[in-house]
mmCIF file of C-alpha atoms in Angstrom:
data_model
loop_
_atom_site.group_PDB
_atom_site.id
_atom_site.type_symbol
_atom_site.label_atom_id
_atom_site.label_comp_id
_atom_site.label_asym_id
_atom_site.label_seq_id
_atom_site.Cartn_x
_atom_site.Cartn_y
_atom_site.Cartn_z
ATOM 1 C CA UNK A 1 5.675 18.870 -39.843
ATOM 2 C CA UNK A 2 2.245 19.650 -38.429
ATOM 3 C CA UNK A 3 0.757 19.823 -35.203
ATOM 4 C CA UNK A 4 -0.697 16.621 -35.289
ATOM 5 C CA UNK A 5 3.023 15.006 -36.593
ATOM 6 C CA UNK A 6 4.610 16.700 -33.278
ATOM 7 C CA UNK A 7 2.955 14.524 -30.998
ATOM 8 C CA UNK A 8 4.020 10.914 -29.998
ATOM 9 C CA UNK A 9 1.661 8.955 -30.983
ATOM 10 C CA UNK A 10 1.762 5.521 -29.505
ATOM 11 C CA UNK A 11 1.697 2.347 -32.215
ATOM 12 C CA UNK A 12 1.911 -1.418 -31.683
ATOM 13 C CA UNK A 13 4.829 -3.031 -32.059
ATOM 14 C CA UNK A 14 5.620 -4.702 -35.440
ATOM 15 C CA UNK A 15 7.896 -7.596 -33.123
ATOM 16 C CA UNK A 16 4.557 -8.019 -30.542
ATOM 17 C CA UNK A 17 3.426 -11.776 -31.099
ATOM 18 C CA UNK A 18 6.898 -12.381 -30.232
ATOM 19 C CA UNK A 19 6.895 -10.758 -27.034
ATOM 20 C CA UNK A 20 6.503 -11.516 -23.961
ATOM 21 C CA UNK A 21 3.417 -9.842 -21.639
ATOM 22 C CA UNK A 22 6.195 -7.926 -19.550
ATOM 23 C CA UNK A 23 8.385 -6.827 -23.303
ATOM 24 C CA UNK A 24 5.129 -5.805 -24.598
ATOM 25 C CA UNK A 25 4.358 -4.071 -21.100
ATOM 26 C CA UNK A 26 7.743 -2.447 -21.270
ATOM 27 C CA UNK A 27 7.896 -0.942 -25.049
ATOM 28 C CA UNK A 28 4.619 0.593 -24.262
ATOM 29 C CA UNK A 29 6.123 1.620 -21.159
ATOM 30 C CA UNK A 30 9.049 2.726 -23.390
ATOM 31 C CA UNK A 31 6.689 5.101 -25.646
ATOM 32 C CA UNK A 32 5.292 6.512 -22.449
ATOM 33 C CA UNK A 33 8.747 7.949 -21.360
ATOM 34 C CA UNK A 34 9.669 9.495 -24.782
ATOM 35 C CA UNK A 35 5.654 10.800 -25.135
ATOM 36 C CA UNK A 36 6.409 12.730 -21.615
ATOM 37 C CA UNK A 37 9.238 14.093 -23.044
ATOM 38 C CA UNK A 38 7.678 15.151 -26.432
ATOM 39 C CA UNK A 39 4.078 16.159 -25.769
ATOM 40 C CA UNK A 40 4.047 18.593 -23.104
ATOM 41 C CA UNK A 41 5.701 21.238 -25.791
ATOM 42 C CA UNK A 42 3.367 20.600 -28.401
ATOM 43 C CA UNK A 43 0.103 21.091 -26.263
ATOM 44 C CA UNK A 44 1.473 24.306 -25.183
ATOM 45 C CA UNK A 45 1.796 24.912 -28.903
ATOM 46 C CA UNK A 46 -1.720 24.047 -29.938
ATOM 47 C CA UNK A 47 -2.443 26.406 -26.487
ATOM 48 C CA UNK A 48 -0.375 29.162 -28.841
ATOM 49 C CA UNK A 49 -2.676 28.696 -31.903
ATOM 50 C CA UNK A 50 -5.913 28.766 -30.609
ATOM 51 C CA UNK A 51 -4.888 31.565 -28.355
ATOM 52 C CA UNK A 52 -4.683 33.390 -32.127
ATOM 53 C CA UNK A 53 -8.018 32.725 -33.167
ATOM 54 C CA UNK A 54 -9.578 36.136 -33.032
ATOM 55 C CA UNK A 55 -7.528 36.475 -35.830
ATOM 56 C CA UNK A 56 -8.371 34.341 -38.757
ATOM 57 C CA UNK A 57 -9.522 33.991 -41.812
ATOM 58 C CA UNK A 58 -12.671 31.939 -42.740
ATOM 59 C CA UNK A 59 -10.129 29.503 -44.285
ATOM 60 C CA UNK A 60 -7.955 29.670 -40.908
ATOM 61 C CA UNK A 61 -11.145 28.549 -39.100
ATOM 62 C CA UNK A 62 -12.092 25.483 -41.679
ATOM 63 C CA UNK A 63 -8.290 24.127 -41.513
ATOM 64 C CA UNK A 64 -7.641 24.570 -38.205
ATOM 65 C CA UNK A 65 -10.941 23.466 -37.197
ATOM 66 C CA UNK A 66 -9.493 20.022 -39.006
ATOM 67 C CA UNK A 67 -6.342 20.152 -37.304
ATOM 68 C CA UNK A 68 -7.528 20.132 -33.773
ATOM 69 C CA UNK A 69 -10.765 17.558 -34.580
ATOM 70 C CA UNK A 70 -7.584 15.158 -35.715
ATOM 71 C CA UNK A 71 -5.930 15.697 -32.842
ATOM 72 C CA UNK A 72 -8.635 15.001 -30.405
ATOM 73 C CA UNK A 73 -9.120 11.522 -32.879
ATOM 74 C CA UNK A 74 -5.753 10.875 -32.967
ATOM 75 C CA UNK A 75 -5.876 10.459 -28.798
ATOM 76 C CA UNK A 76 -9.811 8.686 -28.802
ATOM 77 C CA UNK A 77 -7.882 6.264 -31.403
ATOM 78 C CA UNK A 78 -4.631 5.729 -29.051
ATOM 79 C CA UNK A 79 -6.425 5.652 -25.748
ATOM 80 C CA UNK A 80 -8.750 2.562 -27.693
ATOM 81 C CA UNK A 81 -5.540 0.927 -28.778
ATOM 82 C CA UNK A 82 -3.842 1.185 -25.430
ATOM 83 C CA UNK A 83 -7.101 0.148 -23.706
ATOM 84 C CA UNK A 84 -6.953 -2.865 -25.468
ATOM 85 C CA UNK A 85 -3.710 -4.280 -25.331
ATOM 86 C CA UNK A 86 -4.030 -3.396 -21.809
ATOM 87 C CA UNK A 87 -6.448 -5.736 -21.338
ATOM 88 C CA UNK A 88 -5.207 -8.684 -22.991
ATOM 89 C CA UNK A 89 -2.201 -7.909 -20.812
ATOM 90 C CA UNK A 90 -3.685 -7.296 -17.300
ATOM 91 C CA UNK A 91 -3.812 -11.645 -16.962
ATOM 92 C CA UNK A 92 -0.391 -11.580 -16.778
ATOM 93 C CA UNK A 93 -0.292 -8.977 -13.757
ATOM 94 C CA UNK A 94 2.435 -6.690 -15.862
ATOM 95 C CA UNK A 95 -0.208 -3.539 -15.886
ATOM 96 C CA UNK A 96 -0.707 -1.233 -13.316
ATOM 97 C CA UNK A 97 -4.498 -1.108 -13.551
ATOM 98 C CA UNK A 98 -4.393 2.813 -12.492
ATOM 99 C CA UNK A 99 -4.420 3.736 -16.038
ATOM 100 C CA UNK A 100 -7.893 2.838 -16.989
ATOM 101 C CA UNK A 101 -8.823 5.406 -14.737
ATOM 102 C CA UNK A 102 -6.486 7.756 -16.549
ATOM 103 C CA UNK A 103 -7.912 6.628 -19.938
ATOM 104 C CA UNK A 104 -11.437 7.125 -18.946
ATOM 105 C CA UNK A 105 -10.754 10.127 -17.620
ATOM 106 C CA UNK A 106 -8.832 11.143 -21.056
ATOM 107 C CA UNK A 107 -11.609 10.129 -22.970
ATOM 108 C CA UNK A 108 -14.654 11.981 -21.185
ATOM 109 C CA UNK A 109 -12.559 15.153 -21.929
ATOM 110 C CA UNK A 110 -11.980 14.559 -25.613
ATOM 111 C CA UNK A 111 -15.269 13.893 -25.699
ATOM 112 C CA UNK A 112 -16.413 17.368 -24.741
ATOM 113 C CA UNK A 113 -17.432 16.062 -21.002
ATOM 114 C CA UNK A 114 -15.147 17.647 -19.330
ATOM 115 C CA UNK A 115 -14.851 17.069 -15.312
ATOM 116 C CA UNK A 116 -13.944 21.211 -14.912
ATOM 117 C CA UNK A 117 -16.992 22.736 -14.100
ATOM 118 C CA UNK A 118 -15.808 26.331 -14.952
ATOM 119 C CA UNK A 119 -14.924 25.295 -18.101
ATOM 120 C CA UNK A 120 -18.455 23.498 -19.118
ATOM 121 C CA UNK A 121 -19.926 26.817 -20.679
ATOM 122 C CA UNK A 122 -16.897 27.278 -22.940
ATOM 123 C CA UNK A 123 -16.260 23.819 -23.919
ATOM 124 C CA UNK A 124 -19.484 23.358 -25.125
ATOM 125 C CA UNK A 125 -19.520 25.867 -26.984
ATOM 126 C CA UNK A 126 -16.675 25.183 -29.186
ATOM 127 C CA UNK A 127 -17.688 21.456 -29.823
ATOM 128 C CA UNK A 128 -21.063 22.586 -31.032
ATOM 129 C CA UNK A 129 -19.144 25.272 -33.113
ATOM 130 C CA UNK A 130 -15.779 25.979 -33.351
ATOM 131 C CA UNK A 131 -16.144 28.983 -34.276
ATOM 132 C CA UNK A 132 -17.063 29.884 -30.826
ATOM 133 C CA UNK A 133 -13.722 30.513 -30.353
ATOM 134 C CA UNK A 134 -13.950 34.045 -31.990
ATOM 135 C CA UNK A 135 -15.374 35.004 -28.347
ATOM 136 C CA UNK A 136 -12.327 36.016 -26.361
ATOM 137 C CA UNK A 137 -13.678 34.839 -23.277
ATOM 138 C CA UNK A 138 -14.693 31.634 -24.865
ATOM 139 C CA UNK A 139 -10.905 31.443 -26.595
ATOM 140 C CA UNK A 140 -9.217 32.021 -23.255
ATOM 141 C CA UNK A 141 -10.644 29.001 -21.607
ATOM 142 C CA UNK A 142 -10.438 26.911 -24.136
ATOM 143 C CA UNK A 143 -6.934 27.538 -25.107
ATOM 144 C CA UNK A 144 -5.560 28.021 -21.267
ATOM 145 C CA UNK A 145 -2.012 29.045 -20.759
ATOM 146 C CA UNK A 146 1.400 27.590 -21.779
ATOM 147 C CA UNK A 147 2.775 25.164 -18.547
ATOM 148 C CA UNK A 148 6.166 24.872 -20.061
ATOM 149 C CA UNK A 149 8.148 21.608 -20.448
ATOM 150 C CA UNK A 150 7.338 20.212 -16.900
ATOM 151 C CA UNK A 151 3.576 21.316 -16.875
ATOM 152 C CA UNK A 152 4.266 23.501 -13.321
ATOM 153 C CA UNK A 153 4.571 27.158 -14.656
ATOM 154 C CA UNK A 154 2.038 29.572 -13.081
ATOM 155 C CA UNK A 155 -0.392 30.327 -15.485
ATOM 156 C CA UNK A 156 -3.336 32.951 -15.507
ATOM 157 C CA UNK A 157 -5.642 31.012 -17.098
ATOM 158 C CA UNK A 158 -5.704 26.933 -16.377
ATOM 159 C CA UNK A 159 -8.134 26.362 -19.689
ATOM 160 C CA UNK A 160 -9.056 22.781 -21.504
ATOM 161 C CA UNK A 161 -6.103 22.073 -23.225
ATOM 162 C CA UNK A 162 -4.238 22.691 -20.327
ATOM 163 C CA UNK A 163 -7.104 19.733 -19.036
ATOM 164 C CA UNK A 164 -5.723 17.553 -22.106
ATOM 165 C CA UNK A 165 -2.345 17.847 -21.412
ATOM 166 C CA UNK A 166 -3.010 16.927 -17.416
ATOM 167 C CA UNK A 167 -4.738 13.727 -18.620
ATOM 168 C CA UNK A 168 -2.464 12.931 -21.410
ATOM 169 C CA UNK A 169 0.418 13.421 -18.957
ATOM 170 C CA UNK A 170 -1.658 11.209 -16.320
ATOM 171 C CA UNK A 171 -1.885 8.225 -18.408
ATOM 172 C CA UNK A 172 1.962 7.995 -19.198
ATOM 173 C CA UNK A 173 2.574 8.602 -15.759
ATOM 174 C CA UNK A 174 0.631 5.365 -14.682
ATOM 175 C CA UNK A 175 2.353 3.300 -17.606
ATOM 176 C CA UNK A 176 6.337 4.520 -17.032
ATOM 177 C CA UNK A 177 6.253 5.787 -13.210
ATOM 178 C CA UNK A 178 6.054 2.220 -11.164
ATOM 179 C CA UNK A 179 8.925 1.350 -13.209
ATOM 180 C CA UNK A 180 11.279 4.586 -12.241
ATOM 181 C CA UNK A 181 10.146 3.849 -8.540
ATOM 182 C CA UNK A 182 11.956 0.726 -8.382
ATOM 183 C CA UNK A 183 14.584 2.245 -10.544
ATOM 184 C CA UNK A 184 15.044 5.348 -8.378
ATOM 185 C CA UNK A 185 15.120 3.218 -4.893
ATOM 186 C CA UNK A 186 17.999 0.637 -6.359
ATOM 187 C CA UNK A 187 20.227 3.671 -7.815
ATOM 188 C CA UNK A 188 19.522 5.881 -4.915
ATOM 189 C CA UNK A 189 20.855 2.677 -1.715
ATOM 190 C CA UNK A 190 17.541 3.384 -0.428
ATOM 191 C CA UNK A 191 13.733 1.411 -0.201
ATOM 192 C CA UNK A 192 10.019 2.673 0.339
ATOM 193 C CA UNK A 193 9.629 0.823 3.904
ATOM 194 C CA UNK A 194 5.959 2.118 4.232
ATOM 195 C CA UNK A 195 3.507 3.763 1.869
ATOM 196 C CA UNK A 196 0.159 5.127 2.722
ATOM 197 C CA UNK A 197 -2.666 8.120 2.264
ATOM 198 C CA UNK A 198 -3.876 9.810 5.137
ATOM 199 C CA UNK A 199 -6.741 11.901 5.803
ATOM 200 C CA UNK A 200 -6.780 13.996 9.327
ATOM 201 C CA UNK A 201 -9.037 16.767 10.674
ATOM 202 C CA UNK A 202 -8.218 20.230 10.641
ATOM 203 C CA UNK A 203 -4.624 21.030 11.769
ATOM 204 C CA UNK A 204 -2.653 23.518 12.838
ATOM 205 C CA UNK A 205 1.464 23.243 11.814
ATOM 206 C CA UNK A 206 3.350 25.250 14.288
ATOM 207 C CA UNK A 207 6.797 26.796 14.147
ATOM 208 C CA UNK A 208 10.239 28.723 12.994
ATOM 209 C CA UNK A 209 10.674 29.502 9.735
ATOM 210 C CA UNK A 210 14.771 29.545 9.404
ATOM 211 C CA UNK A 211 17.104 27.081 9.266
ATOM 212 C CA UNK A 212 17.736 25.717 12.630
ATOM 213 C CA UNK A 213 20.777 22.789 11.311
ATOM 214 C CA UNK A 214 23.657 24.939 12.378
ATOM 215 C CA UNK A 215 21.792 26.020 15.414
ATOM 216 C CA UNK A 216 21.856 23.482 18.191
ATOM 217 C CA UNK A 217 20.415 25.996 20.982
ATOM 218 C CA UNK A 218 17.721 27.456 19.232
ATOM 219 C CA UNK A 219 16.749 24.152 18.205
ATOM 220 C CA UNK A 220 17.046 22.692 21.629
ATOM 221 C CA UNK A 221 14.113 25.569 22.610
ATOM 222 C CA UNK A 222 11.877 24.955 19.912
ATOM 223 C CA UNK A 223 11.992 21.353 20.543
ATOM 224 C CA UNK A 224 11.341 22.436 23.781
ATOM 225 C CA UNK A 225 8.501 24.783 23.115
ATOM 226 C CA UNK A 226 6.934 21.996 21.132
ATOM 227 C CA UNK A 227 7.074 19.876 24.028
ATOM 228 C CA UNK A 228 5.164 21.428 26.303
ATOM 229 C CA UNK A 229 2.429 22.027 23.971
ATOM 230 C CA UNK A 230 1.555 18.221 24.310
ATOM 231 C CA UNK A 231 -2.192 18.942 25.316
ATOM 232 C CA UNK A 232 -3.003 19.740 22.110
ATOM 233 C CA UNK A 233 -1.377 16.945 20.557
ATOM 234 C CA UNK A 234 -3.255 15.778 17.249
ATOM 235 C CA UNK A 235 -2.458 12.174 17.236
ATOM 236 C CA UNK A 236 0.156 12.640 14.652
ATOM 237 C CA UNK A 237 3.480 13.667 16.383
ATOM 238 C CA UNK A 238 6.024 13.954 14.601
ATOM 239 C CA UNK A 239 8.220 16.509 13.656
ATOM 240 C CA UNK A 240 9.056 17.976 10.401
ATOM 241 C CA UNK A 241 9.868 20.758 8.129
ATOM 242 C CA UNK A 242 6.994 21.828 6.441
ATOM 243 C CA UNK A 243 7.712 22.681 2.669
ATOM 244 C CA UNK A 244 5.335 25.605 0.569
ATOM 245 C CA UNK A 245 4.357 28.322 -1.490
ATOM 246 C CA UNK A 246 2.075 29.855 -0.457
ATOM 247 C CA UNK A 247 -0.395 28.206 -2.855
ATOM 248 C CA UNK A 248 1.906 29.643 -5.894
ATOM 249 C CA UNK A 249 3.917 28.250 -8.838
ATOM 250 C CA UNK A 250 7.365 27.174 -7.700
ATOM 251 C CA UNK A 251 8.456 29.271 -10.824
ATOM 252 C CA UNK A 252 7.271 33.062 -8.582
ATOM 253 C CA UNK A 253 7.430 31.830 -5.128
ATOM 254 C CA UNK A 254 10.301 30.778 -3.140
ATOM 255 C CA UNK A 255 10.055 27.879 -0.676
ATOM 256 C CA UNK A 256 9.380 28.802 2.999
ATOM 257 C CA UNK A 257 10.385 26.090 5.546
ATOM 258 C CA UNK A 258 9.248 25.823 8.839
ATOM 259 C CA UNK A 259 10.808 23.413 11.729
ATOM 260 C CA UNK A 260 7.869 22.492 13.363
ATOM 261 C CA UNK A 261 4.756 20.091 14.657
ATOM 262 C CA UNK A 262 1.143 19.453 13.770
ATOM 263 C CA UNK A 263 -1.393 20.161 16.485
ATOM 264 C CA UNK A 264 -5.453 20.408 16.433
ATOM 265 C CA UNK A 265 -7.294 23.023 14.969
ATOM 266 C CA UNK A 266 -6.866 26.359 16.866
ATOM 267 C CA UNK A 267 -3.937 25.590 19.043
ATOM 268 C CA UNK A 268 -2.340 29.102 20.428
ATOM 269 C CA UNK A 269 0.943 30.018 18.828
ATOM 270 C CA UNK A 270 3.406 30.868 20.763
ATOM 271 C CA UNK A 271 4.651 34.147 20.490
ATOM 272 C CA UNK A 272 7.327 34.659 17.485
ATOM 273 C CA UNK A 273 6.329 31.924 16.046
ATOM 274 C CA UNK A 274 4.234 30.958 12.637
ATOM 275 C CA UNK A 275 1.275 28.321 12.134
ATOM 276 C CA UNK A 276 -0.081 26.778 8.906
ATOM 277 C CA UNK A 277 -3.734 25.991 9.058
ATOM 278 C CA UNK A 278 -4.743 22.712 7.364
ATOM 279 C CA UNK A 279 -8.593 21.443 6.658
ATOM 280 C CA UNK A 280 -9.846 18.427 5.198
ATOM 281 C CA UNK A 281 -11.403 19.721 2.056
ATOM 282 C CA UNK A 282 -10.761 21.800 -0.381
ATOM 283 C CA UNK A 283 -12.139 25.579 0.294
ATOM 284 C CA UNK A 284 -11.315 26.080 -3.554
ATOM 285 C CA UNK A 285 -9.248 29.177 -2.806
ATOM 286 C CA UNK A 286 -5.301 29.444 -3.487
ATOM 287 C CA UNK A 287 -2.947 29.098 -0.584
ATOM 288 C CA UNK A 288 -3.634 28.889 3.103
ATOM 289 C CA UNK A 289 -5.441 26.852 4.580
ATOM 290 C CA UNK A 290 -4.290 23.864 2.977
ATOM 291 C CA UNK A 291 -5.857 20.407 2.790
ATOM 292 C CA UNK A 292 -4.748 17.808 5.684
ATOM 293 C CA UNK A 293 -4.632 14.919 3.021
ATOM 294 C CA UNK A 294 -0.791 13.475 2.248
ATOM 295 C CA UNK A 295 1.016 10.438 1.132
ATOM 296 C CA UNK A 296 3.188 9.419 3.870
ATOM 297 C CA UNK A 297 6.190 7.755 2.866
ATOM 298 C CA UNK A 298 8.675 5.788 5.245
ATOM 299 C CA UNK A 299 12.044 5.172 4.118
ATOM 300 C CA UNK A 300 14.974 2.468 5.252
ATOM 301 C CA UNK A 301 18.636 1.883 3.705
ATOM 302 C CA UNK A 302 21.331 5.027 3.306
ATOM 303 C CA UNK A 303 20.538 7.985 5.681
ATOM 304 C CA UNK A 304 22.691 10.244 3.546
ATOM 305 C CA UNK A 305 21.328 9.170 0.490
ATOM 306 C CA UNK A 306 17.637 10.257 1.221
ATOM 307 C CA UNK A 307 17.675 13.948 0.961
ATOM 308 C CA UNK A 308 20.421 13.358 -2.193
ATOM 309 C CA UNK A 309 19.416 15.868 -4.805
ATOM 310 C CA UNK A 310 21.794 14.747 -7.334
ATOM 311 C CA UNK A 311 19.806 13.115 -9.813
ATOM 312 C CA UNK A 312 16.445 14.072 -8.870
ATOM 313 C CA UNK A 313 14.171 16.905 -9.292
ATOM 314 C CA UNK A 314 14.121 17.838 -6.057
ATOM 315 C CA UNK A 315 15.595 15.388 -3.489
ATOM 316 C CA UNK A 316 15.491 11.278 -3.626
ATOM 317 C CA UNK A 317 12.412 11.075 -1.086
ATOM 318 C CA UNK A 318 10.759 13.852 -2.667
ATOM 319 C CA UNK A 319 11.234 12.281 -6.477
ATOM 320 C CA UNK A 320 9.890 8.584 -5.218
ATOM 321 C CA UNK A 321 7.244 9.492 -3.076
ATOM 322 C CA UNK A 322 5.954 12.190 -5.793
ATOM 323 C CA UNK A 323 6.265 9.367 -8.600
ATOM 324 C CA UNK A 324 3.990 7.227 -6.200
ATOM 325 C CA UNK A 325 1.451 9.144 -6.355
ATOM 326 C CA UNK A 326 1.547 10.125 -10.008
ATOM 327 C CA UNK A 327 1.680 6.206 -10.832
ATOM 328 C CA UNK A 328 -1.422 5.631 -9.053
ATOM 329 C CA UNK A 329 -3.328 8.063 -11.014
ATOM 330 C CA UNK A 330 -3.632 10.565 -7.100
ATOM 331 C CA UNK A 331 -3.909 14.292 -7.493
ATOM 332 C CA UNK A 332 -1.451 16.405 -6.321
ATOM 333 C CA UNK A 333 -2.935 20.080 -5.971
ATOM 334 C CA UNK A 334 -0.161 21.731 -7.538
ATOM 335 C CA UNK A 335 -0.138 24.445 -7.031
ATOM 336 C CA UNK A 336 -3.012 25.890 -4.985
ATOM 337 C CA UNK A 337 -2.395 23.564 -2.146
ATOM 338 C CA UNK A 338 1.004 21.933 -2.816
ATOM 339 C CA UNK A 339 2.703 21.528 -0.114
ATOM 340 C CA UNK A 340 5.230 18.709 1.267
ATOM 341 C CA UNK A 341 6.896 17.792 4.731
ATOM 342 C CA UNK A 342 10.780 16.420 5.509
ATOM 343 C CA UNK A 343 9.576 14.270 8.577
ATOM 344 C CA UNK A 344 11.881 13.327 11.237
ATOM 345 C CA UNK A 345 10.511 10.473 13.001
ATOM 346 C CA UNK A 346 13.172 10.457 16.260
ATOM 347 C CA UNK A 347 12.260 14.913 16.405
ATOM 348 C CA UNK A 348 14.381 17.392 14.543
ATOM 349 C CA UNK A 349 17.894 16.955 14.545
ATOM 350 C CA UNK A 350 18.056 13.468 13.748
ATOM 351 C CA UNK A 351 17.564 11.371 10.776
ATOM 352 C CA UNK A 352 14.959 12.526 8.161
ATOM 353 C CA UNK A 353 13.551 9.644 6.971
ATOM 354 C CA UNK A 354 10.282 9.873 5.763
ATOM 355 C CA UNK A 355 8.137 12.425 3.888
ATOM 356 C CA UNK A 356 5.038 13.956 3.251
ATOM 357 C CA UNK A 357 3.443 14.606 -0.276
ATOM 358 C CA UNK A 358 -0.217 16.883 -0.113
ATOM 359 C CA UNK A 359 -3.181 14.836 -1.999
ATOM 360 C CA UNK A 360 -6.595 15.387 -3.116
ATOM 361 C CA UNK A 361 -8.092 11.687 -2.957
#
């Protein structure tokens, strides 16, 4: 099987004059599920080849030249295809319209326009010849770095392919995620109350890192701590455990939480305690500060079911509000300013029910 065979290539039904909008909707839907599941791997593979490239032949170059110029057809082709039976569908209010976004944004990149400025130099100089890629900076990239199944492995090189995979991943997202929302909240006994995206000045999150649930007393004093630092309240109150790392892959960082409270830019920090500074754009650097732009998700139904990991990549309000975003085509700056909050909206101690997710809208 080549390359080109391993991917899952999306085709119209045989059965679809027979269908209804929301079966058609659904077996493309369908194909987007089993495409996440099957693509990832073979990008990471085509990351592998070119990655090799210093050493071919002359015939290496002229086949595999004509592998990956069928590859990038094989998506133009698809994304056409799914364009238009998106279309004729969208009357019927079945599609969620984020994935013309993700198309066009698929399609500038096969096209050579990629949106990664970094990467203009090197792109462009394959497409005019591919036999740039004998240049090993040019080859590193272009090629990138394998991601792994799930796309989040730290890489040292985030290179166009690794682009292609990101969009290809994007528009299956907007096609299959809306539908494991709704899924998710009925098997999980609980419902999105709220959703929204906030933007906020520059922040300061202050507080403990340790785990203060089998700790009553020193909760009571950080609570009370917090408290008292009302004048430099931010507008947004609440408290929360503030999830990161440190602007690094989940796969070589840990998770540091910290029971704590935003407050405005500069606010002193107590002594023994730690701070997270947040600013509304992106300084372009990895880690710290991080970027005060988040989904906010509110939550009603089972209290005991929200923070269920069972099930879930992470936790049930983690997975939903995370697929959210995805299915709305948002970027989540994984991982150079990932972060994500457990919010308590009655203070620490009580129910958690509703989270944070960082953005870059």
């Amino acid at each position: 099987m080549t390359l080109f065979e391993k991917f899952c290539w999306y085709t119209e039904s045989e059965q679809s004059v027979k269908m209804t909008p929301e079966e058609r909707y659904g077996y493309i839907s369908d194909w987007a599920g089993r495409a996440r599941g099957t693509n990832p791997n073979v990008f990471d593979e085509l990351t592998e080849l070119l990655l090799k490239s210093g050493e071919w032949s002359e015939d290496e170059f002229a086949e595999n030249e004509k592998l990956f110029n069928s590859i990038v057809g094989g998506f133009l082709r698809q994304n056409k295809l799914l364009n238009a039976e998106l279309s004729e569908l969208e009357p019927s209010g079945a599609v969620n319209t984020a994935v013309y976004d993700a198309l066009k944004r698929f399609d500038d990149e096969l096209s050579g326009n990629t949106h990664a400025d970094f990467l203009k130099e090197a792109v462009e100089a394959v497409f005019n010849d591919f036999g740039a890629l004998r240049r090993s900076d040019v080859r590193k990239k272009f090629a990138g770095s394998v991601t792994g199944s799930s796309g989040t492995d730290s890489v040292e090189v985030f290179g166009y392919i690794n682009f292609l995979k990101d969009c290809d991943a994007s528009v299956q997202w907007t096609l299959f995620m809306p539908g494991l929302v709704e899924y998710q909240q009925r098997d999980s006994g609980i419902k999105v109350q709220s959703f929204e995206y906030m933007k906020l000045p520059s922040l300061r999150f202050i507080g403990l890192e340790k785990d203060l649930s089998e700790n009553s007393e020193e909760l009571k004093k950080l609570l009370n701590t917090l408290n008292h630092m009302s004048e430099y309240s931010c507008g947004f109150d609440y408290d929360a455990i503030l999830l990161h790392h440190f602007g690094k892959g989940v796969d070589v960082e840990e998770c540091h939480g910290i029971w704590g409270r935003f407050f405005k830019e500069g606010t002193p920090v107590p002594d023994g305690y730690g701070y997270v500074d947040f600013v509304p754009l992106n300084d372009g650097k990895c880690g710290v500060p991080y970027i005060s732009q988040f989904a906010f998700a509110k939550f009603t139904g089972d209290v005991n079911s929200m923070l269920r990991e069972e099930g879930f990549d992470a936790n049930a309000m983690y997975d939903i509000t995370r697929n959210i975003i995805l299915g709305q085509n948002v970027c989540i700056p994984y991982p150079d300013k990932y972060w994500t909050a457990e919010v308590y909206l009655d203070g620490l101690g009580k129910a958690c029910t509703a989270y944070l997710f960082s953005v870059e809208k």
